[in-house]
Coordinates of C-alpha atoms in Angstrom, one line a residue:
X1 CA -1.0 23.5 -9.1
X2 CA 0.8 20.6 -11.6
X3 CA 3.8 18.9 -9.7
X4 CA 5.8 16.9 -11.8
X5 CA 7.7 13.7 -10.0
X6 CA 11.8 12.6 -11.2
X7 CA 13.0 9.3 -9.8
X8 CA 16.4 9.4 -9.7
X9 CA 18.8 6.4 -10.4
X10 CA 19.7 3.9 -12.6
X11 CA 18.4 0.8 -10.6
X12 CA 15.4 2.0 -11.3
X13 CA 15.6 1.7 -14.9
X14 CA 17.2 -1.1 -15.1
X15 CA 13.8 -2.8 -12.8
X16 CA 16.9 -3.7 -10.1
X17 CA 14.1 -2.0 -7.6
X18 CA 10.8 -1.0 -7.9
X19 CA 9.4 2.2 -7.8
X20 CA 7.2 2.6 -5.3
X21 CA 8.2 5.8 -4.6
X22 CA 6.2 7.1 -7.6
X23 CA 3.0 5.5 -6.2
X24 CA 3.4 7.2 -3.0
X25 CA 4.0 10.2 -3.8
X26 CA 1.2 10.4 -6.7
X27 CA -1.4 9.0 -4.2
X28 CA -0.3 11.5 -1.8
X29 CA -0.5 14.5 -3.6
X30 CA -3.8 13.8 -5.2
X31 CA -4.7 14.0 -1.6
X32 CA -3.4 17.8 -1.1
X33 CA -5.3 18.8 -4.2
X34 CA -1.8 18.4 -6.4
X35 CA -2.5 17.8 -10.2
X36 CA 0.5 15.0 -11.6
X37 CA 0.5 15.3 -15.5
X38 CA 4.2 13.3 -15.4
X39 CA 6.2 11.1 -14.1
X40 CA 10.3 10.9 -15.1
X41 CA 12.8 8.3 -14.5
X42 CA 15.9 8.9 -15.0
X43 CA 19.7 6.9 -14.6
X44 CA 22.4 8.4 -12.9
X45 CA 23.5 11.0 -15.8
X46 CA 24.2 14.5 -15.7
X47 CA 23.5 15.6 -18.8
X48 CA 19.8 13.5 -19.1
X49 CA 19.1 14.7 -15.5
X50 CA 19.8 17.8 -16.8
X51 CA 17.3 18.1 -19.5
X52 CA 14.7 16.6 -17.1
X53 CA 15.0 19.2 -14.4
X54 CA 14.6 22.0 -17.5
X55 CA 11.8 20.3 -19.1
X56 CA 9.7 20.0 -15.4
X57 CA 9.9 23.8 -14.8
X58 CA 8.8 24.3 -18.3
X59 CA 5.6 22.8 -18.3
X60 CA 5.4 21.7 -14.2
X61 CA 4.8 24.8 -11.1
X62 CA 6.3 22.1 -8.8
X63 CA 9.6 19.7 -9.4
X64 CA 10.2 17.0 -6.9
X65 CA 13.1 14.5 -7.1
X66 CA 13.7 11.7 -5.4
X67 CA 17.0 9.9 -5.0
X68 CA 20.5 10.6 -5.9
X69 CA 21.1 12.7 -2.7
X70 CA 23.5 9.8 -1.4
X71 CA 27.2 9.8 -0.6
X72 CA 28.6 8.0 -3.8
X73 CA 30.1 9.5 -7.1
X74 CA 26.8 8.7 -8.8
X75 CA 24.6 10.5 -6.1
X76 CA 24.6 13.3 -8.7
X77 CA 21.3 15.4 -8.0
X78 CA 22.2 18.2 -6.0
X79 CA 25.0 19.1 -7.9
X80 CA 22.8 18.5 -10.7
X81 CA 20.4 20.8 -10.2
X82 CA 22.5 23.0 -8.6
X83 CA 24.2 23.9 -12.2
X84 CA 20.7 23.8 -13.6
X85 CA 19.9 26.7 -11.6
X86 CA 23.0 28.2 -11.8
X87 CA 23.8 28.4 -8.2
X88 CA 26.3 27.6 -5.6
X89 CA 26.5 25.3 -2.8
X90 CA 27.8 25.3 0.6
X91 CA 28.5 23.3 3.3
X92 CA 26.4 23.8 6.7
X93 CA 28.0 22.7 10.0
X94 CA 24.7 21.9 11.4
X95 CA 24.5 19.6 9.0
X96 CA 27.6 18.4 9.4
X97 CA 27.2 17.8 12.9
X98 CA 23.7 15.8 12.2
X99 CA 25.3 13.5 10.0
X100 CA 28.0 12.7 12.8
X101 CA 25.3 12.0 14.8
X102 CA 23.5 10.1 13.8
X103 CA 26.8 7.7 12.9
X104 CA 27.7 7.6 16.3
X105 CA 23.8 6.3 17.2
X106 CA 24.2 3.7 14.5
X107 CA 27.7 2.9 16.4
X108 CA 30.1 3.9 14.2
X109 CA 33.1 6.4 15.4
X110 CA 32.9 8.6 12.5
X111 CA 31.2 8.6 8.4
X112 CA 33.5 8.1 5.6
X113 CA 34.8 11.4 3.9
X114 CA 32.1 10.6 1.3
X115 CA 29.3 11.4 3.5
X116 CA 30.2 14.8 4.0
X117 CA 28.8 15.5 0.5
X118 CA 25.5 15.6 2.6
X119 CA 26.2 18.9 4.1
X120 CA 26.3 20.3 1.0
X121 CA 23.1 22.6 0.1
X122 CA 22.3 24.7 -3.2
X123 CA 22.3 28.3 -2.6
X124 CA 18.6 29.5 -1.8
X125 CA 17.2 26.4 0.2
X126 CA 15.4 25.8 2.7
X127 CA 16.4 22.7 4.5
X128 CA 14.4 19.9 5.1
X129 CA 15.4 17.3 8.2
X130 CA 16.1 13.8 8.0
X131 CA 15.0 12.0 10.8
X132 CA 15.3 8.6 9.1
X133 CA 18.9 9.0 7.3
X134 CA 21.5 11.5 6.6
X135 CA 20.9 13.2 3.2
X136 CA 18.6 16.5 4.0
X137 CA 15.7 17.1 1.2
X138 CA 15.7 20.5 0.1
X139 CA 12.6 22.7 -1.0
X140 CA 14.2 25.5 -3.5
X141 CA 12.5 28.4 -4.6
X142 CA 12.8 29.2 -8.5
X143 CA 11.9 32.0 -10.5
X144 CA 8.3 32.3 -11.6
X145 CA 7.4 31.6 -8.2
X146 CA 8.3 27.8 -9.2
X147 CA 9.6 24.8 -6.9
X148 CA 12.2 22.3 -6.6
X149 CA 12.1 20.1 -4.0
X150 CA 14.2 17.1 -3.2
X151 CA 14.3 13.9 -1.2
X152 CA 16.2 11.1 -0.5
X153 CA 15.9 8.0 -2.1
X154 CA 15.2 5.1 0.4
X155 CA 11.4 4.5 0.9
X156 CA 11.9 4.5 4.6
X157 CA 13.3 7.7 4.6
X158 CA 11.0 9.6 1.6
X159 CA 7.9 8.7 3.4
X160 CA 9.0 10.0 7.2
X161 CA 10.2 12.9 5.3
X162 CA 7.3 13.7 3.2
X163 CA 4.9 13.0 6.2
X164 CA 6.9 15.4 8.8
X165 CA 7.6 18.5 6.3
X166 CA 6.7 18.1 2.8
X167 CA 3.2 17.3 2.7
X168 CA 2.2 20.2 5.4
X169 CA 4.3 22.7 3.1
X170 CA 2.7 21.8 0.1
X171 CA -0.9 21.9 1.7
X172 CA -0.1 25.4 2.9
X173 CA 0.2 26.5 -0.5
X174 CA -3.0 26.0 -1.8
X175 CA -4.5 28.4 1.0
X176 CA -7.0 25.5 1.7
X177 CA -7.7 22.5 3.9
X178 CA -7.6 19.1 2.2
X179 CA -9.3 16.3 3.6
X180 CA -10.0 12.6 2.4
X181 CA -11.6 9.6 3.4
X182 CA -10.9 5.9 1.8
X183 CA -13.8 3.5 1.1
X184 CA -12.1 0.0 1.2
X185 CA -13.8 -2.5 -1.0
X186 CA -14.1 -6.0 -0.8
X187 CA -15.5 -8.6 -3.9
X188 CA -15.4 -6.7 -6.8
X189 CA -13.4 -5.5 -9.5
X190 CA -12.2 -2.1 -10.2
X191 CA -14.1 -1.8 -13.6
X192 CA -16.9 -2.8 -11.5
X193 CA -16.4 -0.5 -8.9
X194 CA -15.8 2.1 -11.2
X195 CA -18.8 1.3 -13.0
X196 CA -20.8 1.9 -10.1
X197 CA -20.0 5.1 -9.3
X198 CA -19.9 6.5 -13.1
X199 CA -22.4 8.8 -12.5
X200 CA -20.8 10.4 -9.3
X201 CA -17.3 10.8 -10.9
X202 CA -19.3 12.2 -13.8
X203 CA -20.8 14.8 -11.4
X204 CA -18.0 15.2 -9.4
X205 CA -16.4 19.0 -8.6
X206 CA -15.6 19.3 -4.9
X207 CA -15.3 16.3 -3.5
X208 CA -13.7 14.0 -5.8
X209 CA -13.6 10.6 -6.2
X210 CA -10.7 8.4 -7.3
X211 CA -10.5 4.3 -7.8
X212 CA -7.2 2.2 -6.9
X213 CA -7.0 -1.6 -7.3
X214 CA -5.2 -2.7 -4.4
X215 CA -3.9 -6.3 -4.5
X216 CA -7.8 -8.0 -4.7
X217 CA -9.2 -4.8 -2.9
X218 CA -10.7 -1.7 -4.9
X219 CA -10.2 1.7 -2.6
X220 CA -12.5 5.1 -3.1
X221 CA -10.5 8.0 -1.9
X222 CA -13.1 10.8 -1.6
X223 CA -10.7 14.0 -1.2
X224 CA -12.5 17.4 -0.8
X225 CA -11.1 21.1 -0.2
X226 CA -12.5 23.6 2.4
X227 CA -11.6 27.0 4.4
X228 CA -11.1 24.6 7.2
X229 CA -11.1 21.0 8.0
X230 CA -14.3 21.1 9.6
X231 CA -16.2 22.4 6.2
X232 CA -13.7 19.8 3.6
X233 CA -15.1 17.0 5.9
X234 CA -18.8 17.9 6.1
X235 CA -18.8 18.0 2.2
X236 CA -16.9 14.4 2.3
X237 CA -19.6 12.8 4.9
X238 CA -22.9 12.7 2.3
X239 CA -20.7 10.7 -0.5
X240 CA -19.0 8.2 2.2
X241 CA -23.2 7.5 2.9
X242 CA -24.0 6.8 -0.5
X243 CA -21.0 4.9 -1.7
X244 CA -21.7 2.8 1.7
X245 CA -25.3 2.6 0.3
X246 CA -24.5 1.3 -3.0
X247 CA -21.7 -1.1 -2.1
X248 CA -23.1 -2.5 1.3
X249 CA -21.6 -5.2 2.9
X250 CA -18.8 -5.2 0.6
X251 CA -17.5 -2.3 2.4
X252 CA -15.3 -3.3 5.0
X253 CA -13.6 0.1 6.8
X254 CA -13.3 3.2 5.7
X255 CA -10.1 3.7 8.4
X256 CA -7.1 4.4 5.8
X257 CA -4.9 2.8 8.1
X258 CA -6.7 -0.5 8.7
X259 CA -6.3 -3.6 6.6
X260 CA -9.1 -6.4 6.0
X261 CA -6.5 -8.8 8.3
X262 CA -6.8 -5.9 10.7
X263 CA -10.7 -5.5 10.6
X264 CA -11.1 -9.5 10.3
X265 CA -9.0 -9.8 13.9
X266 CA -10.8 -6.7 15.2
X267 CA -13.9 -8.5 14.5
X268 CA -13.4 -12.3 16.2
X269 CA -11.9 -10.4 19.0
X270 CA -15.6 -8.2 19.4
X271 CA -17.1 -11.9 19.4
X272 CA -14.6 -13.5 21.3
X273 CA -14.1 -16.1 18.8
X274 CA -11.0 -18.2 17.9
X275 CA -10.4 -19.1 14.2
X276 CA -8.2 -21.8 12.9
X277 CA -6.7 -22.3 9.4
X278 CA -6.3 -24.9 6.7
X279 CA -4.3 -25.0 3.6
X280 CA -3.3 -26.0 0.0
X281 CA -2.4 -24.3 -2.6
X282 CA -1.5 -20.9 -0.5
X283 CA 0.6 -22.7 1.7
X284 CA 0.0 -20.9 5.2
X285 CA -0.5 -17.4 3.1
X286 CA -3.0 -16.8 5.4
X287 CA -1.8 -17.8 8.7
X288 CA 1.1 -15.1 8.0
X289 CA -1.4 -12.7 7.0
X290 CA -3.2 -13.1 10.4
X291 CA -0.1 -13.2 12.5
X292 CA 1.3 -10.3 11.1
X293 CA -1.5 -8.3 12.9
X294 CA -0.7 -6.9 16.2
X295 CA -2.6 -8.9 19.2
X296 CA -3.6 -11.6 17.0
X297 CA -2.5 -14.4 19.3
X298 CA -5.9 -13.7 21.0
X299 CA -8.0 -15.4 18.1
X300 CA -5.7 -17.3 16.3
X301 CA -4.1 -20.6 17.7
X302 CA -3.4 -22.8 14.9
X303 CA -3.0 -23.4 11.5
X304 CA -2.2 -26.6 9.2
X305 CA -0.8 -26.4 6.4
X306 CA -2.4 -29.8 4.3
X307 CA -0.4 -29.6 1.1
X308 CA -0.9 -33.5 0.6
X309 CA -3.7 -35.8 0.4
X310 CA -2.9 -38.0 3.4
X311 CA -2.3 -34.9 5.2
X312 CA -5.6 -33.8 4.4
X313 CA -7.0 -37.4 5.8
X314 CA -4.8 -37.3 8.5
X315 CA -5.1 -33.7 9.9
X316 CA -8.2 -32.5 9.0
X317 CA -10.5 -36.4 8.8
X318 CA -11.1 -35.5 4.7
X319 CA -12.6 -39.0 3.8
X320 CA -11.1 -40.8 1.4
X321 CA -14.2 -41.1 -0.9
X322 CA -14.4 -37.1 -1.1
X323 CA -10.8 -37.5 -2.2
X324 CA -11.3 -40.3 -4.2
X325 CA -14.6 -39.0 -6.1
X326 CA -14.4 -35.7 -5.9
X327 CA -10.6 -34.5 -5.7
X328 CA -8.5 -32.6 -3.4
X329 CA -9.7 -29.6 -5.5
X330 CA -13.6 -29.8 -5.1
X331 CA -16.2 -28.3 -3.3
X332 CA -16.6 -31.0 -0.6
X333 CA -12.8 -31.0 -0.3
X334 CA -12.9 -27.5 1.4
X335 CA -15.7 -27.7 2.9
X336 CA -14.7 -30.9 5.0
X337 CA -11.1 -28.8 5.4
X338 CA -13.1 -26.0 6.8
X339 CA -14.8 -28.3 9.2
X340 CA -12.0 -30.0 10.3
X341 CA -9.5 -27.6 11.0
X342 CA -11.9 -26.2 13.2
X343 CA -12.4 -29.7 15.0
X344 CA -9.0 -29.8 15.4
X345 CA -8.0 -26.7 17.2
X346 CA -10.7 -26.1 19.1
X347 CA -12.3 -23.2 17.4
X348 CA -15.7 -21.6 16.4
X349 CA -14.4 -20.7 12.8
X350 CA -12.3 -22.0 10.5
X351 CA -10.9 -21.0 6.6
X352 CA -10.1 -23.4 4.3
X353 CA -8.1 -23.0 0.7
X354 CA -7.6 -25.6 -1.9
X355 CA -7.2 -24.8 -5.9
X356 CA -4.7 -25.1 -8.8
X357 CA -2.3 -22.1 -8.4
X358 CA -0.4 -23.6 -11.8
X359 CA 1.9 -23.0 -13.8
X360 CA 1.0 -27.4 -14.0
X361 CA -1.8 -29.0 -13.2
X362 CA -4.6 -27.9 -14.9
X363 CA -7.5 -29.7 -16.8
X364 CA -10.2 -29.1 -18.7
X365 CA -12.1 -29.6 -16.0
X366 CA -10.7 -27.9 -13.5
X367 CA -8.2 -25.2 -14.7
X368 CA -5.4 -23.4 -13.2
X369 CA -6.4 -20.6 -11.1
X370 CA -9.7 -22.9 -9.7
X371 CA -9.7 -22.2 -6.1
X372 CA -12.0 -23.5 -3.7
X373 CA -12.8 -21.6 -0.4
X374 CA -14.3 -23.1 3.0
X375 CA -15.8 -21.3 6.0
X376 CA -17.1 -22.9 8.9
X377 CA -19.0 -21.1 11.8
X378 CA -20.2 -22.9 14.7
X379 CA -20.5 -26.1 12.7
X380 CA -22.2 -24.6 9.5
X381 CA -20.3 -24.6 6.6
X382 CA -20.1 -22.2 3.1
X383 CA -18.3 -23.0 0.7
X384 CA -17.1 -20.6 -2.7
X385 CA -15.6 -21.2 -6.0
X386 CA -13.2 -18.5 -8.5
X387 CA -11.3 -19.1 -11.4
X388 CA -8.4 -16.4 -10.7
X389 CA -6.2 -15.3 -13.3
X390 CA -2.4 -14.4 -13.1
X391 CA 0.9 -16.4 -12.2
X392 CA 1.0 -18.7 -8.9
X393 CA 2.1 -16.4 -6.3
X394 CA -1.0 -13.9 -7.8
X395 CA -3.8 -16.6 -7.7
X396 CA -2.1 -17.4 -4.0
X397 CA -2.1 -14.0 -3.0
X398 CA -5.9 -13.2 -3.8
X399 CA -6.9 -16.3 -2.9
X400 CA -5.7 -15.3 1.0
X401 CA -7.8 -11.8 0.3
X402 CA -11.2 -13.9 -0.7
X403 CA -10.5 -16.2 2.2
X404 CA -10.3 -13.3 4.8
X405 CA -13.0 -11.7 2.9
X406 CA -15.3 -14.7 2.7
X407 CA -14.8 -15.1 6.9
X408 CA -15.5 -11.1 7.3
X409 CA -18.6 -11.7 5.8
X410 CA -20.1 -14.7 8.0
X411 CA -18.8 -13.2 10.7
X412 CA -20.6 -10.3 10.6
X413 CA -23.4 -12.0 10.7
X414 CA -22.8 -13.7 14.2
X415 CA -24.1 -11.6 16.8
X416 CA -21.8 -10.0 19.4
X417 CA -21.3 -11.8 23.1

């Protein structure tokens, strides 16, 4: 079946807020076995909206919009396609009384009289909950055993929405069990990746494999149909084997809900290890990335943030010859970062960024985006080089993913107390 998405509002066009609706959505219905040939955006106009809505049932079995279901004058989309269709709507008191309360849980006595618009639903629908919100989605039969379905706007509310009761509607009809499993890769590109598993995409019928470059990771989602869960996933298990084959260690989870700060905690926690910070040009990047995992007070104690040369000498005991000689941004640089951090706090490991993140300083020499990485296990110390590409908060951003990536990997080769 071809579901066509419309994001609804001018923001949108206007790059006020990003759409990450779109992505959601796109990823997600891959994974039911959904085929997305378009994607519309469109402002806040009746008459464009209009001529949207038409086009999608022309060439689309399924029409989902998102946004515009608000309570302002330029929430337009119901109404919208209400006229499309040429139907009616009506108010529903149990609507009504779900929008009251959830404004008395928020606090508030009572909504504004816009808010009521909420309780308004085309003729024909079925009605979707909001768990999240107060505007109801909508899933609206249309002839030619076509679809419109609609959801609110804010991410927040979409996703709980889609989760709950879209997704398990839209799997049902396909009269088949979808499954998927996500290979998370670690240290290569996605042309790379992509490369690598040519000949398995070439091949591919039932499962299928798709690539997405996530922020310095690449991702395999392996998504397979079956007459019943148990049958979608037996036909996923042989490819997870050989793409685990062919990638190795550059694998790090195939959990879709676990991150690489998730797995790198998970693992000093298996080795009861502590893990100390110490860095440049990202700024304490990664000391947020670690903290931002749940429980991660058990491994990580400390991190410095050594944006200046004396700090580097004072905190960390970076000679002054390695500064002198070498630079700040050099290979013995990190690696005596590394080193010391981990002095310093008390701790078996230790990570360790220093580079050019630009839009200044550069040389010949060394150019922006050079970034040097230290790790230090139990005294030994690696050290790695890149040259990233991108603006400053890019070349800081991946350099925290090749840091956590770069400690995954030396850790997993410390054995397990």
């Amino acid at each position: 079946m071809i579901i066509e998405f419309i994001s609804v509002g001018t923001e949108i066009l206007l790059g006020s807020i990003t759409n990450t609706n779109a992505r959601y959505l796109a990823e997600e219905c891959a994974v039911l076995g959904l085929t997305n040939y378009f994607q519309v955006t469109v402002g806040d106009n009746e008459g464009r909206l209009s001529d949207a809505v038409r086009t999608a049932l022309e060439r689309s079995d399924i029409v989902l919009l998102s946004g515009g279901l608000g309570p302002t004058e330029d929430d337009i989309t119901r109404e919208t396609v209400a006229k499309v269709l040429g139907r009616e709507m009506k108010e529903v008191p149990e609507i009504h009384e779900q929008i009251q309360a959830y404004f008395e849980r928020m606090g508030a006595k009572r909504p504004s009289d816009n808010n009521w618009r909420q309780a308004m639903v085309i003729e024909g629908a079925e009605i979707v909950e909001n768990h999240n919100g107060t505007a109801p989605g909508m899933i609206i039969p249309v002839e030619g055993k076509k679809l419109i379905i609609l959801m609110p706007g804010p991410p927040e509310e979409l996703k709980m929405m889609f989760e709950e009761s879209i997704a398990p509607y839209l799997a049902g009809l396909n009269h088949q069990v979808i499954c998927s499993k996500t290979v998370k890769i670690c240290g290569m590109g996605e042309s790379r990746v992509a490369d690598a598993v040519s000949d398995l995409i070439d091949a591919q019928t039932n499962p299928t494999i798709a690539t997405y470059a996530k922020g310095g990771e690449v991702h395999l989602r392996i998504t397979a149909s079956g007459s019943d869960s148990k049958a979608a996933r037996k036909s996923i298990k042989p490819i997870v084997k050989e793409l685990k084959h062919r990638f190795g260690e550059k694998v790090y989870t195939t959990r879709e809900s676990e991150t690489l700060e998730q797995h790198v905690v998970g693992l000093l926690k298996r080795r009861k290890m502590t893990v100390a910070t110490a860095e440049s040009c990202t700024g304490g990047l990664i000391a947020s990335t670690i903290v931002n995992v749940p429980g991660a007070s058990e491994v990580f104690n400390e991190g410095y943030i050594t944006y200046s040369n004396e700090a580097k000498q004072k905190i960390l005991g970076v000679k002054k010859k390695t500064l002198k000689k070498d630079g700040a941004v050099s290979e013995n640089c990190a690696a005596e970062m590394a080193k010391g951090a981990a002095k310093a706090a008390g701790a078996r490991a230790a990570i360790s960024v220093t580079g050019i993140a630009g839009p200044d300083g550069g040389t010949e020499e060394k150019p922006v985006g050079l970034v040097y990485i230290g790790c230090c296990i139990d005294g030994k110390v690696w050290v790695e080089s890149y040259h990233m590409n991108g603006d400053r908060q890019k070349v800081r951003e991946i350099s925290v993913k090749k840091a956590l990536d770069m400690l995954r990997r030396h850790l997993n080769h410390v054995e397990q107390d």
